[in-house]
C-alpha positions as CSV (number, residue, x, y, z in Angstrom):
1,G,-15.4,-12.2,27.4
2,Q,-13.5,-14.0,30.0
3,H,-10.1,-15.4,28.9
4,I,-8.3,-17.8,31.2
5,D,-4.7,-18.9,30.8
6,L,-3.8,-21.8,33.2
7,Y,-0.3,-22.5,34.4
8,L,-0.5,-25.1,37.2
9,K,2.4,-27.1,38.5
10,D,2.7,-28.9,41.9
11,V,-0.7,-27.7,43.0
12,Y,-2.9,-29.3,45.6
13,L,-6.6,-28.5,45.5
14,V,-8.6,-29.1,48.7
15,G,-12.1,-29.9,47.6
16,P,-14.6,-31.0,46.7
17,F,-14.8,-28.9,43.6
18,G,-16.3,-29.3,40.2
19,F,-13.0,-29.0,38.4
20,D,-14.3,-29.2,34.9
21,D,-17.0,-26.6,35.5
22,I,-14.7,-24.2,37.2
23,L,-11.8,-24.4,34.7
24,L,-13.7,-24.6,31.4
25,Q,-16.5,-22.1,31.9
26,H,-16.7,-19.3,29.4
27,V,-18.7,-16.1,29.0
28,D,-19.6,-14.7,25.6
29,D,-16.5,-15.2,23.4
30,G,-14.2,-16.0,26.3
31,S,-12.0,-19.1,26.3
32,S,-9.6,-21.0,28.5
33,Y,-6.3,-22.6,27.5
34,I,-4.2,-24.9,29.6
35,H,-0.6,-24.0,29.0
36,Q,0.7,-26.2,31.9
37,W,-0.9,-28.9,34.0
38,D,1.7,-30.8,36.0
39,N,1.4,-32.7,39.3
40,V,-2.1,-31.3,40.1
41,R,-3.7,-33.3,42.9
42,E,-6.7,-33.5,45.2
43,A,-5.8,-33.1,48.8
44,T,-7.3,-33.1,52.3
45,I,-6.3,-31.4,55.6
46,D,-5.9,-33.8,58.5
47,D,-5.1,-32.2,61.9
48,G,-3.5,-29.2,60.1
49,V,-1.4,-31.4,57.8
50,L,-1.8,-31.4,54.0
51,V,-2.5,-35.0,52.7
52,P,-2.0,-35.4,48.9
53,G,-4.6,-37.4,47.1
54,D,-5.2,-38.6,43.6
55,F,-3.8,-36.9,40.5
56,I,-6.4,-34.7,38.6
57,P,-6.2,-35.0,34.8
58,A,-6.3,-31.8,32.8
59,P,-9.9,-30.9,32.1
60,L,-10.5,-30.8,28.4
61,P,-13.6,-30.0,26.3
62,T,-15.4,-32.8,24.5
63,N,-14.2,-32.8,20.9
64,L,-17.0,-34.0,18.6
65,V,-14.7,-34.5,15.6
66,T,-13.8,-38.1,15.0
67,N,-10.5,-37.7,13.3
68,S,-9.3,-34.4,14.7
69,Q,-5.8,-34.5,13.4
70,A,-6.0,-37.1,10.6
71,F,-7.3,-35.1,7.7
72,N,-6.3,-37.9,5.4
73,L,-9.3,-39.8,6.9
74,W,-11.8,-37.0,6.1
75,S,-13.8,-37.3,2.9
76,A,-12.0,-35.2,0.2
77,T,-13.6,-33.5,-2.8
78,G,-11.3,-31.8,-5.3
79,A,-8.4,-32.2,-2.9
80,T,-5.8,-34.7,-1.6
81,V,-4.1,-34.9,1.8
82,D,-0.6,-35.8,2.8
83,A,-0.4,-36.8,6.5
84,N,2.2,-35.8,9.0
85,V,4.3,-33.5,6.8
86,A,5.0,-30.6,9.1
87,N,5.3,-29.7,12.8
88,D,2.0,-28.5,14.4
89,P,1.7,-25.1,16.2
90,V,0.7,-26.5,19.6
91,N,3.1,-29.3,20.5
92,D,5.7,-28.8,17.7
93,A,5.3,-32.5,16.7
94,A,5.3,-33.7,13.1
95,V,1.6,-34.3,12.8
96,A,0.3,-31.5,10.7
97,D,-1.2,-32.5,7.3
98,R,-1.0,-30.9,3.9
99,M,-4.2,-30.3,1.8
100,T,-3.5,-29.9,-1.9
101,E,-6.2,-28.8,-4.4
102,T,-6.8,-30.7,-7.6
103,A,-6.6,-28.8,-10.9
104,N,-10.3,-28.9,-11.9
105,L,-13.5,-26.9,-11.5
106,S,-15.1,-28.2,-8.3
107,Q,-15.4,-27.6,-4.6
108,H,-12.0,-28.2,-2.8
109,S,-13.0,-29.5,0.5
110,L,-12.6,-32.0,3.4
111,T,-15.6,-33.3,5.3
112,D,-15.7,-35.1,8.6
113,G,-18.5,-37.6,9.0
114,T,-21.7,-36.6,10.9
115,I,-22.0,-35.1,14.4
116,S,-25.2,-35.1,16.5
117,F,-26.3,-31.5,17.2
118,T,-29.1,-30.2,19.5
119,S,-31.4,-27.4,18.4
120,A,-30.8,-23.9,19.9
121,A,-27.4,-24.9,21.3
122,D,-24.3,-23.0,20.3
123,Y,-21.4,-24.9,18.8
124,T,-17.8,-23.9,17.8
125,F,-15.8,-25.4,15.0
126,S,-12.1,-24.6,15.0
127,V,-8.9,-25.6,13.1
128,W,-5.3,-24.4,12.8
129,A,-4.3,-23.5,9.3
130,K,-1.3,-22.2,7.5
131,S,-1.0,-20.9,3.9
132,E,1.8,-22.8,2.3
133,G,2.0,-22.5,-1.5
134,G,0.3,-21.0,-4.5
135,S,-3.0,-19.1,-4.0
136,S,-3.9,-20.6,-0.6
137,Q,-4.7,-17.4,1.3
138,F,-8.3,-18.3,2.3
139,I,-10.3,-21.1,3.8
140,Q,-13.9,-21.5,4.7
141,L,-15.4,-23.4,7.6
142,L,-19.0,-24.7,7.4
143,F,-21.6,-26.5,9.6
144,G,-23.9,-28.9,7.7
145,S,-27.3,-27.5,6.7
146,A,-29.3,-30.4,8.2
147,A,-28.6,-29.0,11.7
148,F,-27.6,-25.3,11.0
149,G,-29.4,-24.2,7.8
150,S,-27.5,-22.4,5.1
151,D,-26.0,-19.4,7.0
152,A,-23.5,-21.1,9.3
153,W,-20.2,-20.6,7.4
154,C,-17.3,-18.3,7.6
155,N,-14.2,-17.3,5.4
156,F,-10.8,-16.6,6.9
157,D,-7.7,-15.0,5.5
158,I,-4.8,-17.2,6.8
159,V,-2.1,-14.8,5.5
160,N,-3.3,-11.5,7.1
161,G,-5.2,-13.1,10.0
162,T,-8.6,-11.7,9.4
163,V,-12.2,-12.9,9.4
164,E,-13.8,-12.3,6.0
165,T,-17.2,-12.9,4.4
166,K,-19.5,-15.1,6.5
167,G,-23.1,-16.3,6.8
168,S,-25.5,-14.3,8.9
169,A,-25.6,-17.0,11.7
170,A,-21.9,-17.3,12.1
171,V,-19.4,-15.5,14.4
172,G,-15.8,-15.9,13.3
173,K,-12.5,-15.4,15.2
174,I,-8.9,-15.9,14.1
175,T,-5.8,-15.9,16.4
176,S,-2.2,-16.0,15.4
177,W,0.0,-18.9,16.7
178,G,3.2,-17.8,15.1
179,D,5.2,-19.0,12.1
180,G,2.3,-18.4,9.8
181,W,-0.2,-20.5,11.8
182,Y,-3.7,-19.3,12.7
183,R,-6.4,-20.9,14.7
184,C,-9.7,-20.2,12.9
185,S,-13.0,-20.6,14.8
186,M,-16.6,-20.2,13.9
187,T,-19.6,-20.3,16.3
188,A,-23.2,-20.7,15.3
189,P,-26.5,-22.0,16.9
190,A,-28.0,-25.2,15.7
191,T,-31.4,-24.7,14.1
192,S,-32.5,-28.3,14.3
193,T,-31.7,-31.4,16.3
194,A,-30.0,-33.5,13.7
195,S,-26.8,-35.1,12.5
196,A,-24.7,-33.1,10.1
197,P,-21.0,-32.9,9.0
198,V,-18.5,-30.1,9.3
199,V,-16.6,-29.1,6.2
200,L,-13.3,-27.3,5.6
201,F,-13.0,-25.7,2.2
202,G,-10.2,-24.2,0.3
203,A,-11.3,-20.7,-0.9
204,N,-10.2,-18.6,-3.8
205,A,-11.3,-15.2,-2.4
206,A,-12.2,-13.4,0.8
207,D,-15.8,-13.1,-0.4
208,M,-16.3,-16.6,-1.7
209,T,-19.9,-17.7,-1.3
210,R,-21.0,-20.7,0.7
211,A,-19.5,-24.0,-0.5
212,A,-18.5,-22.5,-3.9
213,S,-16.6,-24.2,-6.7
214,Y,-13.6,-22.8,-8.5
215,T,-10.8,-24.0,-10.7
216,G,-8.1,-25.2,-8.3
217,S,-4.4,-25.8,-8.7
218,T,-2.0,-28.4,-7.4
219,A,0.3,-25.5,-6.4
220,N,-2.4,-24.4,-3.8
221,T,-1.4,-26.1,-0.6
222,R,-2.4,-25.5,3.0
223,L,-1.2,-27.0,6.3
224,L,-3.9,-28.1,8.7
225,F,-3.9,-29.3,12.3
226,G,-6.3,-29.9,15.2
227,A,-9.9,-29.7,14.1
228,Q,-12.3,-29.4,17.0
229,V,-16.1,-29.1,17.4
230,E,-17.4,-28.4,20.8
231,A,-20.5,-27.1,22.5
232,G,-20.4,-23.4,23.5
233,K,-19.3,-20.1,22.1
234,A,-15.5,-20.4,22.2
235,A,-12.7,-22.6,21.0
236,N,-11.1,-24.0,24.1
237,T,-8.0,-26.1,24.8
238,Y,-7.6,-28.7,22.0
239,A,-8.6,-32.3,22.8
240,A,-7.2,-34.7,20.2
241,N,-9.3,-37.6,18.9
């Protein structure tokens, strides 16, 4: 795949260009990440002289998640969320949330509303996660069955940084961001044009089945940041909602 890291400062682009298309394209599992975008402007050449134009905002993907870093606003089952308890891995700001399991036999999950998906299009669901306390080594990401069927889910080991058991429609990827943080992403094709939620589960094993229940513990805590759902086959630069 094509991986693009962008470091742009005091740059003048003489156009016209389709900036978003150029900078956010990806091939296969490629991705682009904007590390720096400072004083980037359009420009023209007038009699051999560079004439600076308007500032160009950093191109970002469209994040379809409504509350991308407010997990306390997601619908919780067998879990509670404490907001803004730790620094996030991207901007080092105190906006990461803590998910704590409840001590009962149930699913332990957070669900974000409903998103409109288009049949046959690929989508990628990503989130940063960190194992914090107790038996919190694993998580599961899932696309709702109304748009994706029952095979679009994937387990991740957020201690060892590995992709574990997954549904047959899913492609998983996990990347270390340091200090115990991992960005977990799952890509799958929509099987129907429909609205469906995305769900993040606590998992009690690498081979946990889809949306399984287990007896949780209040000692099992995970830190979460930056949920994103976007069209395409890669998790690109995070766009907060």
